[in-house]
Amino acid sequence: GVAVFTGKADCPYYAKAELLADYLQANLPDFRVHKITQHPDKWEQWLHDICETNGWEHRQSPIIWRELLDRGGKGLLLGGVNDFLEYAQHYYGITSMMLSEEMLDIAEENLQAYIEIEKEEEEIKSLIKPLQIWITSASAPTCYQLIPLLANGEVFGMATDISIHLLDSDQFKEVLCGIVMEAEDMAFPLLHSISAHTEIDEAFIQADIIIVLDDVLLNREAQSIGNYIREVSDICRVYAPLIEKNAKSEVRVISSGKTFINLKAMMIMTYGPSIKTENVIAVATSWECAAKATLARKLNMNAAGVKDVIVWGNITDCNYIDLSHAKLYGYDCAVWGPATFPRPVLNMIYDSEWIHSEFLSAQSSLNSRVSHCVGMLPAHAVATVLRYWYHGSPPGEIVSVGVFTKGQFCVPDGIVFSMPVSFQNGNWKVITELEISETTREVLGRLAHELIQEKLIALREVKEMHPYGADEITS
């Protein structure tokens, strides 16, 4: 077995017992010692907890017990310093002749050594600076699916620790605590910590990344579109100032969900003017992936071979899926070529009616499928975009992302519009050299007009609700 010695770092009686234990360990083949030194300030609480756990009665420093490793079960309490001296005398015929002055000197040394070790440990801990990730509306199924993707090292790399903060309203506290416990049980090596938050004032503290999953429940018959837009606006009006106040200056904000993704990104920029516009993006990857999968099913091939499908415009409402640049890799057909040889999608699908009904119709099955998915697809979409943002997107490939417009493709400035981008060195850039047809340009004009209307409705709702505080927002 092992004798466990625990005491206050500055306790002379602990010093006396410890020295005798060291002597016994050095001179007896079967006597083994394990020492636990506690800071004087923490000793009382620690002693109370260990006694309560084991059903012991003990009041002073040190406390000594034996752990019988081959038998299992709790330790056998020996007691304090006098009990140990009697034990040593009885079993081994050895006693301690240490004087009080020596005891005090060793106790002082113990305290200094303890403080130095604790300081070293703190310094090592401080070198680990995990990425601080906040997820809003964290009771959503997407969040549940997203945590393993973020924590397994594939998104940020195997050398980056992360801390995840789950934010939601008080009514979801139990759900959040359940998610926290489950994530802790999975013991991801890179998950430094995970915590639940329901106090809005403490939201986004030290955030490096914020993933906004808030959605509104749409029932167009029950409410007007204006009411839904107001709801989204109200959420962002709470979040944006907190992001400005609590998050890091280079914080990256990702808008995801099933409703008003563009508008959420737009309103966070509007209410948080100091948040960098290039650091706020809306994720269109779910629609991109679903479109690729639909094409792959039609062509009886693997969806991974479908590239460069573009999602334009308002991601979660009236978007336009553009196949004019889409390519197929590894497609089995009459013309053979190497695996890297691309074939234009439109050359391989001759059924223009199918393309029209599946991709160009606003109420296509594609839109309905994405809006009814249960969380795996949007979680994958967020994780993919984050990985690209931190480590770059595949060279030459197009990624569709909702970004703040600056006149690209003749789309008016100042709205969040989904367009083709590539990621490199921690930044994204719009692929402006892409040629687009006159027809596509007309469609983009129409989509931009709809997004401008949505923005104007949001700002009008704000002005009606807050007539004296809206001037700087609309300017």
XYZ file of C-alpha atoms in Angstrom:
475
model
C 0.000 0.000 0.000
C 0.857 3.709 0.001
C 0.865 6.100 2.954
C -0.659 9.451 1.973
C 0.563 12.521 3.893
C -1.361 15.762 3.537
C -0.868 18.982 5.418
C -0.664 22.753 5.369
C 2.493 23.895 3.596
C 3.548 25.963 6.645
C 2.666 23.356 9.312
C 5.662 22.206 11.485
C 3.855 18.955 12.445
C 3.408 18.128 8.767
C 7.158 18.766 8.337
C 7.954 16.334 11.203
C 5.669 13.563 9.836
C 6.983 14.117 6.295
C 10.635 13.751 7.330
C 9.962 10.560 9.256
C 8.003 9.204 6.266
C 10.952 10.005 3.928
C 13.277 8.113 6.299
C 10.960 5.073 6.364
C 10.622 5.064 2.577
C 14.413 5.201 2.146
C 15.049 2.359 4.607
C 12.096 -0.004 4.208
C 11.508 -1.878 0.927
C 7.671 -1.950 1.167
C 6.974 1.505 2.607
C 5.825 3.997 -0.020
C 4.813 7.623 0.472
C 2.604 10.046 -1.481
C 2.655 13.680 -0.297
C 0.006 16.346 -0.941
C 0.902 19.847 0.229
C -1.934 22.362 0.533
C -1.806 26.172 0.696
C -2.697 27.446 4.208
C -5.684 29.402 2.807
C -7.152 26.300 1.117
C -6.381 23.782 3.874
C -9.588 24.017 5.980
C -11.896 23.538 2.994
C -9.777 20.726 1.552
C -9.692 18.880 4.896
C -13.472 19.251 5.311
C -14.101 17.869 1.790
C -11.773 14.852 2.093
C -13.216 13.912 5.493
C -16.786 14.243 4.215
C -16.006 12.080 1.165
C -14.447 9.310 3.272
C -16.575 9.607 6.417
C -13.572 10.539 8.600
C -13.358 12.750 11.700
C -10.169 14.839 11.694
C -9.554 18.489 12.579
C -5.868 19.473 12.250
C -2.801 19.300 9.991
C -1.497 16.850 8.931
C -3.932 14.079 8.027
C -2.390 10.695 7.189
C -4.029 7.608 5.722
C -3.072 4.357 4.036
C -4.382 3.368 0.614
C -4.451 -0.394 0.131
C -4.067 -0.527 -3.628
C -4.645 -4.268 -3.947
C -7.943 -4.186 -2.044
C -9.744 -1.175 -3.512
C -12.218 0.823 -1.405
C -11.480 3.957 0.610
C -8.269 4.631 2.510
C -7.582 3.594 6.106
C -7.231 6.704 8.307
C -4.111 6.689 10.507
C -4.759 10.156 11.995
C -2.434 13.063 12.802
C 1.286 13.377 13.558
C 1.138 11.670 16.994
C -0.848 8.736 15.594
C 1.783 8.309 12.883
C 4.664 8.480 15.393
C 2.966 5.739 17.452
C 2.398 3.698 14.267
C 6.080 3.997 13.258
C 7.244 3.122 16.787
C 4.889 0.142 17.046
C 5.472 -1.404 13.597
C 9.050 -0.399 12.804
C 10.586 0.569 16.170
C 11.547 3.971 14.735
C 10.776 7.381 16.214
C 11.487 11.010 15.303
C 13.840 13.069 17.445
C 13.303 16.270 15.409
C 13.434 19.492 17.437
C 10.817 22.261 17.240
C 13.265 24.678 15.588
C 14.048 22.185 12.793
C 10.300 21.578 12.306
C 9.698 25.318 11.849
C 12.594 25.687 9.366
C 11.330 22.798 7.228
C 7.755 24.149 7.397
C 9.036 27.498 6.086
C 10.927 25.705 3.269
C 7.791 23.686 2.425
C 5.708 26.861 2.095
C 8.285 28.546 -0.175
C 8.586 25.432 -2.368
C 4.777 25.176 -2.600
C 4.458 28.834 -3.658
C 7.176 28.422 -6.322
C 5.583 25.251 -7.761
C 2.145 26.918 -7.827
C 3.639 29.973 -9.594
C 5.292 27.720 -12.200
C 1.990 25.922 -12.842
C 0.175 29.233 -13.230
C 2.793 30.432 -15.741
C 2.426 27.215 -17.776
C -1.371 27.619 -17.730
C -1.106 31.257 -18.836
C 0.875 30.194 -21.928
C -2.138 28.189 -23.128
C -4.356 30.831 -24.707
C -7.390 29.021 -26.088
C -9.532 30.514 -28.859
C -12.683 31.874 -27.201
C -15.744 30.757 -29.200
C -19.240 32.024 -28.319
C -22.355 30.381 -29.778
C -25.697 32.173 -29.442
C -29.061 30.399 -29.303
C -26.951 27.440 -28.200
C -29.905 25.163 -27.384
C -30.419 24.827 -31.177
C -29.661 21.380 -32.677
C -27.011 22.964 -34.932
C -24.943 23.898 -31.876
C -25.143 20.344 -30.511
C -23.828 18.990 -33.841
C -21.201 21.746 -34.124
C -19.348 21.212 -30.818
C -17.621 17.911 -31.799
C -16.610 19.436 -35.165
C -14.959 22.408 -33.418
C -13.366 20.338 -30.643
C -11.800 17.506 -32.656
C -9.023 19.690 -34.100
C -10.073 19.626 -37.756
C -11.281 23.236 -37.876
C -8.490 25.168 -36.113
C -5.700 22.579 -36.172
C -4.314 20.112 -33.647
C -2.163 22.778 -31.967
C -5.022 25.137 -31.033
C -6.919 24.820 -27.750
C -10.474 26.174 -27.708
C -12.921 27.357 -25.060
C -16.610 27.197 -26.001
C -19.215 29.462 -24.377
C -22.880 28.556 -24.914
C -25.315 31.471 -24.690
C -29.098 31.226 -24.518
C -32.042 32.493 -22.472
C -32.700 31.305 -18.935
C -35.449 28.879 -19.998
C -32.792 26.749 -21.770
C -30.361 26.641 -18.842
C -30.932 22.926 -18.237
C -30.395 22.086 -21.930
C -27.125 24.040 -21.953
C -25.892 22.331 -18.769
C -26.689 18.948 -20.352
C -24.644 19.863 -23.468
C -21.741 21.051 -21.269
C -21.701 17.794 -19.283
C -21.841 15.657 -22.412
C -19.009 17.608 -24.090
C -16.896 17.300 -20.921
C -17.553 13.549 -20.808
C -16.213 13.226 -24.359
C -12.824 14.529 -23.073
C -11.657 16.238 -26.288
C -7.916 16.934 -25.878
C -8.252 20.432 -27.420
C -11.405 21.498 -25.552
C -9.848 23.619 -22.808
C -13.262 24.437 -21.304
C -16.970 24.627 -22.134
C -19.482 26.704 -20.196
C -23.158 27.732 -20.217
C -24.260 31.387 -19.974
C -27.736 32.834 -19.529
C -26.728 36.327 -18.272
C -26.730 38.550 -21.351
C -24.416 41.162 -19.735
C -21.545 38.672 -19.605
C -21.964 37.647 -23.256
C -18.996 37.608 -25.661
C -16.293 38.303 -23.051
C -12.883 38.053 -24.780
C -14.558 36.427 -27.825
C -12.366 35.552 -30.833
C -15.275 33.978 -32.747
C -19.040 34.469 -32.396
C -21.444 32.102 -34.157
C -24.960 33.580 -34.305
C -27.571 30.812 -34.630
C -30.678 32.827 -33.634
C -33.717 32.192 -35.819
C -37.279 33.456 -35.897
C -40.179 31.034 -36.312
C -41.853 31.982 -39.563
C -45.607 31.834 -39.926
C -46.395 34.334 -42.660
C -50.150 34.047 -42.097
C -49.880 34.993 -38.416
C -47.480 37.927 -38.754
C -46.282 40.377 -41.368
C -42.727 40.212 -42.688
C -42.083 43.545 -40.949
C -42.686 41.975 -37.541
C -40.165 39.225 -38.234
C -37.618 41.756 -39.437
C -38.179 43.758 -36.241
C -37.581 40.587 -34.198
C -34.238 39.970 -35.941
C -33.329 43.626 -35.559
C -34.079 43.553 -31.825
C -31.822 40.512 -31.295
C -28.933 42.232 -33.114
C -29.490 45.510 -31.278
C -28.787 43.619 -28.034
C -25.811 41.634 -29.356
C -23.853 44.263 -31.317
C -23.043 46.724 -28.457
C -22.063 43.760 -26.245
C -19.736 42.498 -28.991
C -18.171 45.971 -29.200
C -17.814 46.186 -25.422
C -16.744 42.626 -24.476
C -15.215 40.856 -27.492
C -11.678 41.204 -28.867
C -11.214 43.957 -31.449
C -10.511 41.435 -34.247
C -13.549 39.264 -33.381
C -15.001 37.250 -36.273
C -18.784 36.961 -36.438
C -20.524 34.203 -38.394
C -24.240 34.433 -39.122
C -25.939 31.081 -39.702
C -29.393 29.550 -39.294
C -32.521 29.060 -41.372
C -33.961 32.590 -41.488
C -32.621 36.086 -42.257
C -28.914 35.135 -42.270
C -27.983 38.180 -44.400
C -30.072 40.531 -42.285
C -28.510 39.323 -39.015
C -25.024 40.024 -40.377
C -26.195 43.413 -41.710
C -27.811 44.476 -38.417
C -24.780 43.431 -36.340
C -22.652 45.771 -38.487
C -25.307 48.494 -38.267
C -25.618 48.441 -34.473
C -21.909 47.711 -33.942
C -20.160 50.325 -36.113
C -16.730 49.534 -34.617
C -16.984 45.851 -35.634
C -14.947 45.425 -38.830
C -17.259 44.714 -41.776
C -14.783 42.215 -43.267
C -15.018 40.234 -40.006
C -18.776 39.605 -40.304
C -19.950 36.973 -42.797
C -23.107 34.988 -43.538
C -22.756 31.270 -44.326
C -24.250 29.986 -47.588
C -22.480 26.600 -47.524
C -25.639 24.622 -46.610
C -27.300 25.697 -49.881
C -24.079 25.137 -51.798
C -23.728 21.570 -50.399
C -27.404 20.731 -50.986
C -27.158 21.961 -54.601
C -24.029 19.844 -55.205
C -25.742 16.789 -53.708
C -28.836 17.334 -55.905
C -26.627 17.523 -59.017
C -24.659 14.450 -57.932
C -27.883 12.445 -57.502
C -29.082 13.524 -60.939
C -25.740 12.483 -62.484
C -25.295 9.378 -60.304
C -21.886 10.456 -58.958
C -20.156 11.445 -55.701
C -21.119 14.969 -54.524
C -17.464 15.673 -53.587
C -16.698 15.817 -57.326
C -19.061 18.760 -57.900
C -17.286 22.133 -57.523
C -17.877 25.868 -57.999
C -21.642 26.089 -57.547
C -22.397 29.721 -56.604
C -25.153 30.896 -54.260
C -25.971 34.559 -54.967
C -28.004 37.052 -52.944
C -30.245 36.518 -49.954
C -29.099 33.153 -48.597
C -32.177 32.067 -46.659
C -34.871 33.618 -48.804
C -34.654 34.423 -52.511
C -31.246 33.207 -53.579
C -30.019 32.250 -57.028
C -28.071 29.012 -57.511
C -25.721 29.641 -60.431
C -24.367 26.617 -62.327
C -22.614 28.552 -65.097
C -19.176 28.031 -63.474
C -19.908 24.630 -61.884
C -17.589 21.751 -62.762
C -17.547 17.977 -62.348
C -14.425 16.063 -61.364
C -14.181 12.263 -61.683
C -17.454 12.032 -63.632
C -17.787 8.746 -65.498
C -18.870 9.452 -69.083
C -17.871 8.902 -72.710
C -15.019 11.448 -72.593
C -12.166 10.219 -70.395
C -9.483 12.302 -68.749
C -7.305 12.478 -65.597
C -8.972 12.875 -62.163
C -8.091 16.589 -62.212
C -9.863 17.109 -65.539
C -13.054 19.205 -65.026
C -16.214 19.054 -67.114
C -18.731 21.932 -67.097
C -21.964 20.851 -65.378
C -24.202 22.491 -67.978
C -22.582 20.408 -70.747
C -23.533 17.230 -68.883
C -27.153 18.062 -67.979
C -29.311 18.527 -71.048
C -32.605 18.707 -69.152
C -33.091 22.484 -68.880
C -36.583 21.999 -67.420
C -35.094 20.027 -64.514
C -32.477 22.734 -63.881
C -35.196 25.371 -63.898
C -37.454 23.547 -61.449
C -34.660 22.339 -59.151
C -32.434 25.426 -58.945
C -34.100 28.518 -60.327
C -37.547 28.178 -58.782
C -37.868 30.102 -55.512
C -39.936 27.310 -53.973
C -37.689 24.507 -55.222
C -37.246 21.283 -53.260
C -33.681 22.457 -52.567
C -34.823 25.400 -50.424
C -37.326 23.241 -48.609
C -34.743 20.530 -47.906
C -32.173 22.948 -46.429
C -34.742 24.722 -44.267
C -35.970 21.409 -42.834
C -32.558 19.918 -41.989
C -32.049 19.102 -38.308
C -28.603 20.532 -37.628
C -25.924 18.317 -39.161
C -25.747 20.243 -42.463
C -25.661 23.792 -40.999
C -23.101 22.647 -38.390
C -20.907 21.225 -41.155
C -21.369 24.487 -43.098
C -20.189 26.677 -40.186
C -17.231 24.367 -39.439
C -16.180 24.350 -43.113
C -16.262 28.139 -43.441
C -14.326 28.574 -40.185
C -11.689 26.095 -41.358
C -11.324 28.020 -44.631
C -11.158 31.352 -42.787
C -8.299 30.126 -40.577
C -6.434 27.834 -43.002
C -7.500 28.930 -46.500
C -9.995 27.430 -48.965
C -8.857 24.896 -51.616
C -6.886 26.808 -54.292
C -8.972 27.730 -57.317
C -12.265 26.730 -55.682
C -15.260 29.026 -55.222
C -16.954 29.425 -51.822
C -20.257 31.295 -51.496
C -20.394 33.694 -48.537
C -22.640 36.617 -47.615
C -20.378 39.678 -47.312
C -20.715 43.460 -47.048
C -20.869 44.786 -50.613
C -18.522 47.387 -52.059
C -19.782 47.562 -55.640
C -18.596 44.134 -56.829
C -20.555 42.699 -59.827
C -22.490 46.029 -59.973
C -24.338 45.079 -56.748
C -25.092 48.301 -54.784
C -22.866 49.119 -51.787
C -23.836 48.569 -48.167
C -25.841 45.325 -48.075
C -24.863 41.773 -47.129
C -25.017 39.788 -50.354
C -23.879 36.223 -51.038
C -21.194 36.043 -53.713
C -18.184 33.935 -54.739
C -15.098 34.337 -52.525
C -11.835 32.565 -51.768
C -10.069 32.434 -48.382
C -6.332 32.944 -47.960
C -4.012 33.915 -45.059
C -6.881 34.479 -42.636
C -8.822 36.781 -45.006
C -11.415 36.391 -47.748
C -11.648 38.182 -51.070
C -14.438 38.350 -53.621
C -13.497 36.639 -56.908
C -14.318 39.705 -59.014
C -12.532 38.395 -62.145
C -15.363 35.872 -62.607
C -17.297 36.569 -65.793
C -21.079 36.670 -65.430
C -23.732 36.822 -68.141
C -26.135 39.695 -68.720
C -29.002 37.463 -67.508
C -27.182 36.724 -64.245
C -26.451 40.452 -63.799
C -30.182 41.186 -64.108
C -31.011 38.506 -61.518
C -28.395 39.992 -59.142
C -29.968 43.434 -59.560
C -33.364 42.035 -58.566
C -31.910 40.154 -55.551
C -30.033 43.282 -54.430
C -33.244 45.319 -54.637
C -34.997 42.810 -52.345
C -32.158 42.979 -49.799
C -32.169 46.794 -49.880
C -35.935 46.705 -49.166
C -35.323 44.317 -46.253
C -32.670 46.667 -44.827
C -34.981 49.701 -45.229
C -37.840 47.878 -43.461
C -35.457 46.987 -40.596
C -34.306 50.591 -40.221
C -37.871 51.924 -40.500
C -39.004 49.538 -37.757
C -36.119 50.791 -35.604
C -37.074 54.420 -36.239
C -40.671 53.745 -35.249
C -39.596 51.942 -32.080
C -36.730 54.334 -31.146
C -37.447 57.692 -32.851
C -34.717 59.556 -30.945
C -31.958 56.969 -31.234
C -32.266 56.016 -34.877
C -30.644 59.004 -36.593
C -27.092 57.744 -36.313
C -28.214 54.261 -37.441
C -29.876 55.485 -40.631
C -27.151 57.992 -41.495
